[in-house]
Coordinates of C-alpha atoms and ligand atoms in Angstrom, one line a residue:
Chain A
M1 CA 2.8 36.1 8.1
K2 CA 5.0 34.9 10.9
G3 CA 7.9 37.0 12.0
T4 CA 7.4 39.8 9.5
A5 CA 4.8 41.5 11.7
G6 CA 6.7 44.3 13.6
R7 CA 9.7 44.3 11.2
V8 CA 10.5 46.8 8.6
K9 CA 11.7 45.2 5.4
S10 CA 15.2 46.1 4.3
E11 CA 15.8 48.3 1.3
R12 CA 17.2 45.3 -0.5
Q13 CA 14.1 43.1 0.2
V14 CA 11.8 45.8 -1.0
E15 CA 13.8 46.1 -4.2
R16 CA 13.8 42.3 -4.7
E17 CA 10.1 42.0 -4.3
K18 CA 9.5 44.8 -6.8
L19 CA 11.6 43.1 -9.3
R20 CA 9.9 39.8 -8.7
R21 CA 6.5 41.3 -9.3
K22 CA 7.7 42.9 -12.5
R23 CA 9.0 39.6 -13.7
A24 CA 5.8 37.8 -12.8
L25 CA 3.8 40.4 -14.7
R26 CA 6.1 40.1 -17.7
S27 CA 5.8 36.3 -17.8
G28 CA 2.1 36.6 -17.6
S29 CA 1.9 39.0 -20.6
I30 CA 4.3 36.9 -22.6
A31 CA 2.1 33.8 -22.0
S32 CA -1.1 35.6 -23.0
A33 CA 0.4 37.1 -26.1
S34 CA 1.8 33.8 -27.3
T35 CA -1.4 32.0 -26.7
F36 CA -3.3 34.7 -28.6
V37 CA -0.9 34.5 -31.6
F38 CA -1.1 30.7 -31.6
L39 CA -4.9 30.7 -31.6
V40 CA -5.1 33.3 -34.4
L41 CA -2.7 31.2 -36.5
V42 CA -4.7 28.1 -36.0
V43 CA -8.0 29.8 -36.9
L44 CA -6.4 31.4 -39.9
L45 CA -5.0 28.1 -41.1
I46 CA -8.3 26.3 -40.8
T47 CA -10.6 29.0 -42.2
N48 CA -8.2 29.5 -45.2
S49 CA -8.1 25.9 -46.0
P50 CA -9.8 25.1 -49.4
G51 CA -12.6 23.0 -47.9
W52 CA -13.4 25.3 -45.1
D53 CA -16.7 26.6 -46.4
R54 CA -18.0 23.1 -46.8
V55 CA -16.7 22.0 -43.4
R56 CA -18.3 25.0 -41.7
E57 CA -21.7 24.1 -43.2
T58 CA -21.6 20.3 -42.3
F59 CA -19.9 20.5 -38.9
F60 CA -20.5 23.9 -37.5
S61 CA -24.1 24.6 -38.5
W62 CA -25.8 26.5 -35.7
E63 CA -29.2 25.5 -36.9
A64 CA -28.3 21.8 -36.9
F65 CA -26.8 22.2 -33.5
T66 CA -29.9 23.5 -31.8
E67 CA -32.1 21.1 -33.7
A68 CA -30.1 18.0 -32.7
L69 CA -29.2 19.1 -29.2
P70 CA -32.3 17.7 -27.3
D71 CA -32.1 14.3 -29.0
V72 CA -28.4 13.9 -28.5
V73 CA -28.7 15.1 -24.8
A74 CA -31.5 12.5 -24.3
G75 CA -29.2 9.9 -25.8
F76 CA -26.4 11.0 -23.6
W77 CA -28.5 10.3 -20.5
T78 CA -28.3 6.6 -21.6
N79 CA -24.5 6.9 -21.7
I80 CA -24.5 8.2 -18.2
Q81 CA -26.8 5.5 -17.0
I82 CA -24.6 2.8 -18.5
F83 CA -21.6 4.4 -16.8
L84 CA -23.3 4.7 -13.5
I85 CA -24.4 1.1 -13.4
A86 CA -21.2 -0.4 -14.8
E87 CA -18.8 1.5 -12.6
P88 CA -19.7 0.0 -9.2
L89 CA -19.9 -3.5 -10.8
I90 CA -16.5 -3.0 -12.3
L91 CA -15.0 -1.9 -9.0
L92 CA -16.5 -4.9 -7.1
I93 CA -15.6 -7.6 -9.6
G94 CA -12.1 -6.1 -10.2
L95 CA -11.4 -6.1 -6.5
L96 CA -12.7 -9.7 -6.1
I97 CA -10.5 -10.9 -8.9
A98 CA -7.5 -9.2 -7.5
L99 CA -8.2 -10.7 -4.1
V100 CA -8.7 -14.2 -5.5
R101 CA -5.3 -14.0 -7.1
E102 CA -3.8 -13.1 -3.7
V103 CA -5.2 -16.1 -1.9
K104 CA -2.5 -18.8 -1.7
A105 CA -4.5 -21.7 -0.2
P106 CA -4.4 -24.8 -2.4
V107 CA -8.2 -25.3 -2.3
F108 CA -8.6 -22.1 -4.2
F109 CA -6.3 -23.2 -7.1
P110 CA -9.2 -23.5 -9.6
L111 CA -10.5 -20.1 -8.7
R112 CA -7.1 -18.6 -8.9
A113 CA -6.5 -20.1 -12.3
L114 CA -9.9 -18.9 -13.4
A115 CA -9.1 -15.4 -12.4
V116 CA -5.8 -15.5 -14.4
V117 CA -7.7 -16.7 -17.5
Y118 CA -10.4 -14.1 -17.0
V119 CA -7.9 -11.2 -16.9
D120 CA -5.9 -12.6 -19.9
V121 CA -9.0 -13.0 -22.0
F122 CA -10.9 -9.9 -21.3
R123 CA -7.9 -7.6 -21.2
G124 CA -6.7 -9.1 -24.5
V125 CA -9.8 -8.8 -26.6
P126 CA -10.7 -5.3 -27.9
T127 CA -13.6 -3.8 -26.0
L128 CA -15.6 -3.3 -29.2
L129 CA -15.3 -7.0 -30.0
I130 CA -16.5 -8.0 -26.5
I131 CA -19.5 -5.7 -26.9
L132 CA -20.4 -7.3 -30.2
L133 CA -19.9 -10.9 -28.9
V134 CA -21.9 -10.3 -25.8
G135 CA -24.5 -8.2 -27.5
F136 CA -25.2 -10.6 -30.3
G137 CA -23.9 -13.9 -28.9
L138 CA -25.4 -14.0 -25.4
P139 CA -29.0 -13.6 -26.5
A140 CA -28.5 -16.1 -29.3
L141 CA -27.8 -18.8 -26.6
Q142 CA -31.4 -18.4 -25.5
L143 CA -30.4 -19.2 -21.9
Q144 CA -32.8 -18.6 -19.1
G145 CA -32.2 -15.4 -17.3
V146 CA -30.0 -13.8 -19.9
P147 CA -31.3 -10.3 -20.5
K148 CA -32.5 -9.3 -23.9
D149 CA -32.2 -5.6 -23.2
E150 CA -29.4 -4.0 -25.2
I151 CA -28.4 -1.6 -22.4
A152 CA -28.1 -4.5 -20.0
L153 CA -26.0 -6.4 -22.5
G154 CA -23.8 -3.3 -23.0
V155 CA -23.3 -3.0 -19.3
I156 CA -22.3 -6.7 -19.1
A157 CA -19.8 -6.3 -21.9
L158 CA -18.2 -3.2 -20.5
T159 CA -18.0 -4.7 -17.0
L160 CA -16.3 -7.8 -18.4
S161 CA -13.7 -5.8 -20.2
Y162 CA -13.0 -3.1 -17.6
S163 CA -13.0 -5.3 -14.5
A164 CA -10.1 -7.2 -16.0
Y165 CA -8.2 -3.9 -16.2
V166 CA -9.3 -2.7 -12.8
A167 CA -8.3 -6.1 -11.3
E168 CA -4.8 -5.5 -12.5
V169 CA -4.7 -2.0 -11.1
F170 CA -5.8 -3.3 -7.7
R171 CA -3.2 -6.0 -7.9
A172 CA -0.5 -3.6 -8.7
G173 CA -1.6 -1.5 -5.7
I174 CA -1.5 -4.5 -3.4
G175 CA 2.0 -5.2 -4.7
T176 CA 3.3 -1.7 -3.7
V177 CA 2.5 -2.3 0.0
H178 CA 5.8 -3.1 1.7
P179 CA 6.2 -6.8 2.7
S180 CA 7.2 -5.7 6.2
Q181 CA 3.6 -4.4 6.6
R182 CA 2.4 -7.9 6.1
S183 CA 5.0 -9.4 8.5
A184 CA 4.1 -6.8 11.1
A185 CA 0.4 -7.7 10.8
R186 CA 0.9 -11.4 10.8
S187 CA 3.3 -11.2 13.8
L188 CA 0.4 -9.5 15.7
G189 CA -1.6 -12.6 15.1
L190 CA -3.8 -11.3 12.3
S191 CA -4.9 -14.0 9.8
H192 CA -4.3 -13.6 6.1
G193 CA -7.8 -12.3 5.5
Q194 CA -7.5 -9.8 8.4
T195 CA -4.1 -8.6 7.2
M196 CA -5.6 -8.0 3.7
R197 CA -8.7 -6.2 5.0
H198 CA -7.2 -4.0 7.7
V199 CA -3.6 -3.4 6.6
V200 CA -2.9 -4.1 3.0
L201 CA -6.1 -3.1 1.2
P202 CA -6.6 0.3 2.8
Q203 CA -3.1 1.3 1.8
A204 CA -3.4 -0.2 -1.7
V205 CA -6.7 1.4 -2.5
R206 CA -5.5 4.8 -1.6
R207 CA -2.6 4.4 -4.0
V208 CA -4.7 3.3 -7.0
V209 CA -7.3 5.9 -6.9
P210 CA -5.7 8.1 -9.6
P211 CA -5.2 5.2 -12.1
L212 CA -8.7 4.0 -11.3
L213 CA -10.2 7.4 -12.1
N214 CA -8.2 7.4 -15.3
D215 CA -9.8 4.1 -16.3
F216 CA -13.2 5.5 -15.5
V217 CA -12.6 8.5 -17.8
S218 CA -11.9 5.9 -20.5
L219 CA -15.0 4.0 -19.5
Q220 CA -17.2 7.1 -19.9
K221 CA -16.0 7.4 -23.5
D222 CA -16.4 3.7 -24.2
T223 CA -20.1 3.8 -23.3
A224 CA -20.5 5.1 -26.9
L225 CA -19.3 1.7 -28.2
V226 CA -22.6 0.1 -27.2
S227 CA -24.3 2.0 -30.0
T228 CA -23.0 -0.9 -32.2
I229 CA -25.4 -3.3 -30.7
G230 CA -28.4 -1.1 -31.1
V231 CA -28.5 1.1 -28.0
I232 CA -29.9 4.5 -28.9
E233 CA -27.4 6.6 -27.0
S234 CA -25.8 9.9 -27.9
L235 CA -23.5 8.8 -30.6
R236 CA -26.4 6.7 -32.2
Q237 CA -28.7 9.7 -32.0
A238 CA -26.1 11.9 -33.7
Q239 CA -25.7 9.3 -36.4
I240 CA -29.4 9.1 -37.0
Y241 CA -29.6 12.8 -37.3
A242 CA -26.5 13.1 -39.4
S243 CA -27.6 10.5 -42.0
S244 CA -31.1 11.9 -42.4
K245 CA -29.9 15.6 -42.8
F246 CA -26.5 15.1 -44.3
N247 CA -25.1 17.3 -41.6
Y248 CA -22.4 16.2 -39.1
T249 CA -22.9 18.9 -36.5
P250 CA -24.6 16.5 -34.1
Y251 CA -21.3 14.6 -33.8
L252 CA -19.8 17.8 -32.5
V253 CA -22.6 18.0 -30.0
A254 CA -21.9 14.5 -28.8
A255 CA -18.2 15.2 -28.6
L256 CA -18.9 18.3 -26.5
L257 CA -21.1 16.4 -24.1
F258 CA -18.4 13.7 -23.6
I259 CA -15.8 16.4 -22.9
L260 CA -18.1 18.1 -20.4
L261 CA -18.5 14.8 -18.6
T262 CA -14.8 13.8 -18.5
I263 CA -13.3 17.1 -17.7
P264 CA -14.5 17.2 -14.1
M265 CA -13.2 13.7 -13.6
A266 CA -9.8 14.6 -15.1
R267 CA -9.5 17.6 -12.9
F268 CA -10.5 15.5 -9.9
T269 CA -7.8 13.0 -10.8
D270 CA -5.2 15.8 -11.0
Y271 CA -6.3 17.1 -7.7
L272 CA -6.0 13.7 -6.0
A273 CA -2.6 13.1 -7.5
A274 CA -1.4 16.6 -6.3
R275 CA -2.8 16.0 -2.9
S276 CA -1.0 12.6 -2.4
E277 CA 2.2 14.3 -3.7
R278 CA 1.9 17.0 -1.1
R279 CA 1.2 14.3 1.6
R280 CA 4.3 12.4 0.7
G281 CA 6.3 15.6 0.7
A282 CA 5.0 16.6 4.2
Chain B
M1 CA 11.4 -24.7 33.3
T2 CA 11.7 -23.2 29.9
L3 CA 9.4 -20.9 28.0
L4 CA 11.0 -21.3 24.6
R5 CA 13.2 -24.2 23.5
I6 CA 15.0 -24.2 20.2
E7 CA 16.6 -27.5 19.3
N8 CA 18.9 -28.1 16.3
V9 CA 17.2 -25.6 14.0
W10 CA 18.3 -25.4 10.4
K11 CA 17.3 -22.9 7.8
R12 CA 18.4 -22.7 4.2
Y13 CA 17.8 -20.1 1.5
H14 CA 18.5 -21.4 -1.9
D15 CA 21.9 -23.2 -1.5
H16 CA 23.0 -21.3 1.6
D17 CA 22.5 -22.6 5.1
V18 CA 21.7 -19.5 7.1
L19 CA 21.0 -21.4 10.4
R20 CA 23.1 -24.5 11.1
G21 CA 21.8 -26.4 14.1
V22 CA 20.9 -23.7 16.6
D23 CA 20.1 -24.7 20.2
L24 CA 18.7 -22.2 22.6
A25 CA 16.5 -22.3 25.7
V26 CA 14.9 -19.3 27.2
R27 CA 13.5 -19.3 30.7
P28 CA 10.5 -17.1 31.8
H29 CA 11.6 -13.5 32.5
E30 CA 14.9 -14.1 30.9
V31 CA 16.4 -11.5 28.4
V32 CA 18.5 -13.0 25.7
C33 CA 20.6 -10.9 23.4
L34 CA 21.7 -12.2 20.0
I35 CA 24.8 -10.6 18.7
G36 CA 26.9 -11.3 15.7
S37 CA 28.0 -9.7 12.4
S38 CA 25.6 -8.8 9.7
G39 CA 24.3 -11.9 7.9
S40 CA 25.0 -14.2 10.8
G41 CA 21.3 -15.2 11.0
K42 CA 19.9 -13.2 13.9
S43 CA 16.9 -12.0 12.1
T44 CA 16.3 -15.4 10.5
L45 CA 16.3 -17.0 13.9
L46 CA 13.7 -14.6 15.2
R47 CA 11.6 -15.0 12.1
C48 CA 11.7 -18.7 12.6
V49 CA 10.5 -18.4 16.2
N50 CA 7.6 -16.3 15.0
L51 CA 6.8 -18.7 12.2
L52 CA 7.3 -16.1 9.6
E53 CA 9.8 -18.6 8.2
T54 CA 9.4 -22.4 8.3
V55 CA 12.4 -24.2 9.6
D56 CA 14.2 -26.8 7.4
D57 CA 15.0 -29.0 10.4
G58 CA 14.8 -29.1 14.2
V59 CA 12.1 -28.2 16.6
I60 CA 10.9 -25.1 18.5
Y61 CA 8.8 -25.5 21.6
L62 CA 6.8 -22.7 23.1
D63 CA 5.4 -23.6 26.5
D64 CA 6.3 -27.2 25.7
Q65 CA 4.2 -27.1 22.5
D66 CA 5.9 -28.0 19.3
I67 CA 5.2 -25.0 17.2
T68 CA 7.1 -26.3 14.2
A69 CA 4.7 -29.2 13.8
V70 CA 3.0 -29.2 10.5
R71 CA -0.5 -29.0 12.1
T72 CA 0.4 -26.0 14.2
D73 CA -2.0 -23.0 13.8
A74 CA 0.6 -20.3 13.1
D75 CA -1.9 -17.5 13.8
E76 CA -2.6 -18.9 17.2
V77 CA 1.1 -19.2 18.1
R78 CA 1.7 -15.6 17.0
K79 CA -0.9 -14.4 19.4
R80 CA 1.4 -15.4 22.2
I81 CA 4.5 -13.8 20.7
G82 CA 5.1 -10.1 20.0
M83 CA 7.6 -9.0 17.4
V84 CA 9.1 -5.6 16.6
F85 CA 11.1 -5.1 13.4
Q86 CA 13.9 -2.8 12.4
A87 CA 11.6 -0.5 10.3
Y88 CA 8.3 -0.2 8.6
N89 CA 6.6 -1.4 11.7
L90 CA 3.5 0.8 12.0
F91 CA 0.6 0.9 9.7
P92 CA 0.7 4.3 8.1
H93 CA -3.0 4.6 7.5
M94 CA -3.9 4.2 11.1
T95 CA -3.4 6.5 14.1
V96 CA -1.2 5.4 16.9
L97 CA -4.2 4.4 18.9
E98 CA -5.7 2.4 16.0
N99 CA -2.3 0.7 15.5
I100 CA -2.2 -0.4 19.1
C101 CA -5.8 -1.5 19.3
L102 CA -5.9 -3.5 16.0
A103 CA -4.7 -6.8 17.3
P104 CA -6.4 -6.7 20.7
R105 CA -9.7 -5.9 19.0
K106 CA -9.6 -8.1 15.9
V107 CA -7.5 -11.0 17.1
H108 CA -8.2 -11.1 20.8
K109 CA -11.8 -9.8 20.5
V110 CA -11.4 -7.2 23.2
G111 CA -14.1 -4.6 23.3
R112 CA -13.4 -1.2 21.8
S113 CA -13.5 0.9 24.9
R114 CA -11.4 -1.5 26.9
A115 CA -8.8 -1.9 24.1
E116 CA -8.5 1.9 23.8
G117 CA -8.3 2.4 27.6
D118 CA -5.5 -0.2 27.8
A119 CA -3.8 1.4 24.9
R120 CA -3.9 4.9 26.5
D121 CA -2.6 3.5 29.7
L122 CA 0.4 2.0 27.9
L123 CA 1.0 5.2 26.0
A124 CA 0.9 7.2 29.2
R125 CA 3.3 4.7 30.8
F126 CA 5.8 5.2 28.1
G127 CA 5.4 9.0 27.8
L128 CA 3.5 9.1 24.5
A129 CA 0.0 10.0 25.8
D130 CA -0.2 13.1 23.6
K131 CA 0.5 11.1 20.4
A132 CA -2.6 8.8 20.6
N133 CA -4.3 10.4 17.7
A134 CA -1.3 11.2 15.6
Y135 CA -0.5 9.3 12.4
P136 CA 2.9 7.5 12.3
D137 CA 4.5 9.9 9.7
R138 CA 4.1 12.7 12.3
L139 CA 6.3 10.9 14.8
S140 CA 10.0 10.8 15.1
G141 CA 11.7 7.4 14.4
G142 CA 12.3 6.8 18.1
Q143 CA 8.6 7.5 18.9
Q144 CA 7.5 5.2 16.1
Q145 CA 9.6 2.4 17.5
R146 CA 8.3 3.0 20.9
V147 CA 4.8 2.8 19.6
A148 CA 5.7 -0.4 17.8
I149 CA 6.9 -1.9 21.0
I150 CA 3.8 -0.8 22.8
R151 CA 1.7 -2.3 20.0
A152 CA 3.5 -5.7 20.5
L153 CA 2.9 -5.4 24.2
A154 CA -0.8 -4.6 24.0
T155 CA -1.7 -8.3 23.2
Q156 CA 0.1 -9.4 26.4
P157 CA 2.4 -11.8 24.8
R158 CA 4.4 -14.5 26.6
L159 CA 7.5 -13.5 24.7
I160 CA 8.7 -10.5 22.7
L161 CA 11.1 -10.6 19.9
L162 CA 13.0 -7.4 19.0
D163 CA 15.0 -7.3 15.8
E164 CA 17.5 -4.4 15.9
V165 CA 14.8 -2.0 16.9
T166 CA 17.3 0.8 17.2
S167 CA 19.6 0.4 14.2
A168 CA 17.5 2.6 11.9
L169 CA 17.6 5.5 14.5
D170 CA 19.7 8.5 15.2
P171 CA 21.9 8.0 18.3
A172 CA 19.9 10.6 20.1
L173 CA 16.6 8.7 19.6
V174 CA 18.1 5.3 20.6
T175 CA 18.0 6.2 24.3
D176 CA 14.3 6.5 24.5
V177 CA 13.7 3.2 22.9
L178 CA 16.2 1.4 25.1
G179 CA 14.5 3.0 28.0
V180 CA 11.2 1.2 27.0
I181 CA 13.0 -2.1 26.7
R182 CA 14.6 -1.6 30.1
E183 CA 11.2 -1.0 31.6
L184 CA 9.9 -4.2 30.0
K185 CA 12.6 -6.1 31.7
E186 CA 11.8 -4.6 35.0
G187 CA 8.2 -5.7 34.4
G188 CA 9.4 -9.3 34.0
M189 CA 8.9 -9.6 30.2
T190 CA 10.7 -12.5 28.5
M191 CA 12.5 -11.1 25.5
I192 CA 14.9 -12.1 22.7
L193 CA 16.7 -9.1 21.1
A194 CA 18.9 -9.0 18.1
T195 CA 21.1 -6.0 18.6
H196 CA 24.3 -4.2 17.6
E197 CA 24.2 -2.1 20.8
M198 CA 26.9 -4.0 22.7
G199 CA 26.7 -1.6 25.7
F200 CA 23.0 -2.1 26.0
A201 CA 23.3 -5.9 25.5
R202 CA 25.8 -6.0 28.3
E203 CA 23.5 -4.0 30.6
I204 CA 20.2 -5.7 29.9
A205 CA 20.9 -9.3 29.0
D206 CA 20.8 -12.2 31.3
T207 CA 22.3 -14.3 28.5
V208 CA 24.3 -13.2 25.5
C209 CA 24.5 -15.5 22.4
F210 CA 27.0 -15.0 19.7
L211 CA 25.9 -16.2 16.3
D212 CA 28.5 -16.7 13.6
G213 CA 27.6 -18.0 10.2
G214 CA 24.4 -19.5 11.4
V215 CA 26.1 -21.3 14.3
L216 CA 25.4 -20.4 17.9
L217 CA 29.1 -20.3 18.7
E218 CA 29.1 -19.1 22.3
R219 CA 26.7 -18.2 25.0
G220 CA 27.1 -16.9 28.6
T221 CA 26.4 -14.1 30.9
P222 CA 27.3 -10.6 29.7
E223 CA 30.3 -10.8 32.0
E224 CA 31.6 -13.9 30.4
I225 CA 31.0 -12.9 26.8
F226 CA 32.2 -9.3 27.0
T227 CA 35.2 -9.7 29.3
A228 CA 36.4 -13.3 28.8
P229 CA 35.1 -14.7 25.5
R230 CA 36.3 -18.3 25.0
E231 CA 36.1 -18.4 21.2
P232 CA 38.6 -16.6 19.0
R233 CA 35.8 -15.7 16.6
T234 CA 33.9 -14.0 19.4
R235 CA 37.0 -12.0 20.4
E236 CA 37.5 -11.0 16.8
F237 CA 33.9 -9.8 16.5
L238 CA 34.0 -7.8 19.7
R239 CA 37.3 -6.2 18.7
S240 CA 35.9 -5.2 15.3
V241 CA 32.8 -3.7 17.0
L242 CA 35.1 -1.7 19.3
E243 CA 37.2 -0.5 16.5
S244 CA 34.2 0.7 14.4
R245 CA 33.1 2.6 17.5
R246 CA 36.3 4.5 17.7
L247 CA 35.9 5.8 14.1
Ligands
ATP301 N1 14.3 -14.2 2.2 C1 15.6 -14.5 2.0 N2 16.0 -15.1 0.9 C2 17.3 -15.4 0.7 N3 18.3 -15.1 1.6 C3 18.0 -14.6 2.7 C4 16.6 -14.2 3.0 N4 16.6 -13.7 4.3 C5 17.9 -13.7 4.7 N5 18.7 -14.2 3.8 C6 20.2 -14.5 4.0 O1 20.3 -15.1 5.2 C7 21.5 -14.6 5.8 C8 21.2 -14.2 7.2 O2 20.3 -13.1 7.2 P1 19.8 -12.5 8.5 O3 18.9 -11.4 8.1 O4 19.3 -13.5 9.5 O5 21.1 -11.9 9.2 P2 21.3 -10.9 10.4 O6 22.1 -11.6 11.4 O7 19.9 -10.5 10.9 O8 22.0 -9.7 9.8 P3 21.9 -8.1 10.1 O9 22.7 -7.9 11.3 O10 22.5 -7.4 8.9 O11 20.4 -7.8 10.3 C9 22.1 -13.5 5.0 O12 23.2 -14.0 4.3 C10 20.9 -13.2 4.1 O13 21.4 -12.8 2.8
MG302 MG1 18.8 -8.6 10.8

């Protein structure tokens, strides 16, 4: 506390701070009270609904929960693996596509056109459809070197879909770097590539970290879509259990696991956004 | 002997001729000031010299090499020319030292320790030694512009182009930046400045050029231009500058 050290606070300031504390306390109690009332109302509404007894049995069965947990968790490990492999691939390919679209040299026209088509196609087709097409279509071609493994096919499909999004995120980031920065770099004698690498990209990447993380939260959830091509991941495990025991609690287990995975990412995104906000304010 | 020769340069944006047949020769160690109202084409002329724009007609020679030729390697030409802009000069993600060392290291392939040593010498010479590791957003506008000039200087260019380097600054910060330019002149640097600081142009220029609607209407020593301009348009411009000063 600078300046307040050897100084006695005035009567008025003491009074003011007392009042402020009282106010803070009051806002705090109002917030807790209203939250409590709200929760009670929600619980009452649900538990008094006509179908509640049945729902409790099929969705909130403790027995089914503990029984299904190990299998669903084991399946969830597959989700995590898919995510961990797909994420770096997506970053790499997304960045490459964004860069290709920035290169203006005429030799690269076919490449640039290809990048545009790629983004248009894979951003336009629903992810689920891409997974089905890749999962069932690619192996059917019987090409040499195409993996037969469903997990690998799932990774390929997710990478195709998400790298199109991520490419656009990178491109938007590149677009936000002020043109004078390029002029300044070029006037120092840096080539187009050097300007990109040392001046434009470092600034662009910093700006797109929050939207990228947002895309990754979405990717984590979409790993469940690969269950449609036969990958036994958490959703599929829950499905297997649910259909054999006629109990849906395992879905709840899977949902909880996904939430547990995405929450840290979401908080991290918030933290980064807040930090860059503070930086700008400083 | 000329270092830079601009001959009949035309530049057009859309349907508007921004430069209309500009001729200008710059000798080694000469300081040329471009004056003229907003939109008269000062920045455009500087950008053409630095090949940030392609000319629509005419020729520019640097050291007797036609740099407007189609085959010219623009990156190679820019190695010999330094340029400082009005604003947004420095790279915000690099420290002052990194900003200054970037071109020497990546373009001129100078070793790291030598580049940094040279950069620190330059910073010390211009009173910024303690800012070497600061990021640009921690510097005042005047300090930022001085760093930008040092950065242009670090590649030891033949010629430095300065485009209204003080017009985004508080009057109090202008003095420092002008001090740096003054020192460059004493060191014999060849410079072309676009400026609105008439007092400074008068003090530092060897030649003053008045641009009007893309035409280089009048040129001469500061004495000639500021005390006895021949053209009515020049007189009018100088009068309007004086009047706006008084406000
Ligand atoms: N990239 C561009 N596209 C279209 N018009 C442009 C472009 N750059 C400049 N112009 C136009 O060219 C004219 C000359 O601009 P220029 O920036 O050279 O003027 P200036 O003398 O530097 O003015 P100021 O003193 O305001 O900086 C202006 O009319 C401007 O609108
Ligand atoms: Mg200008």
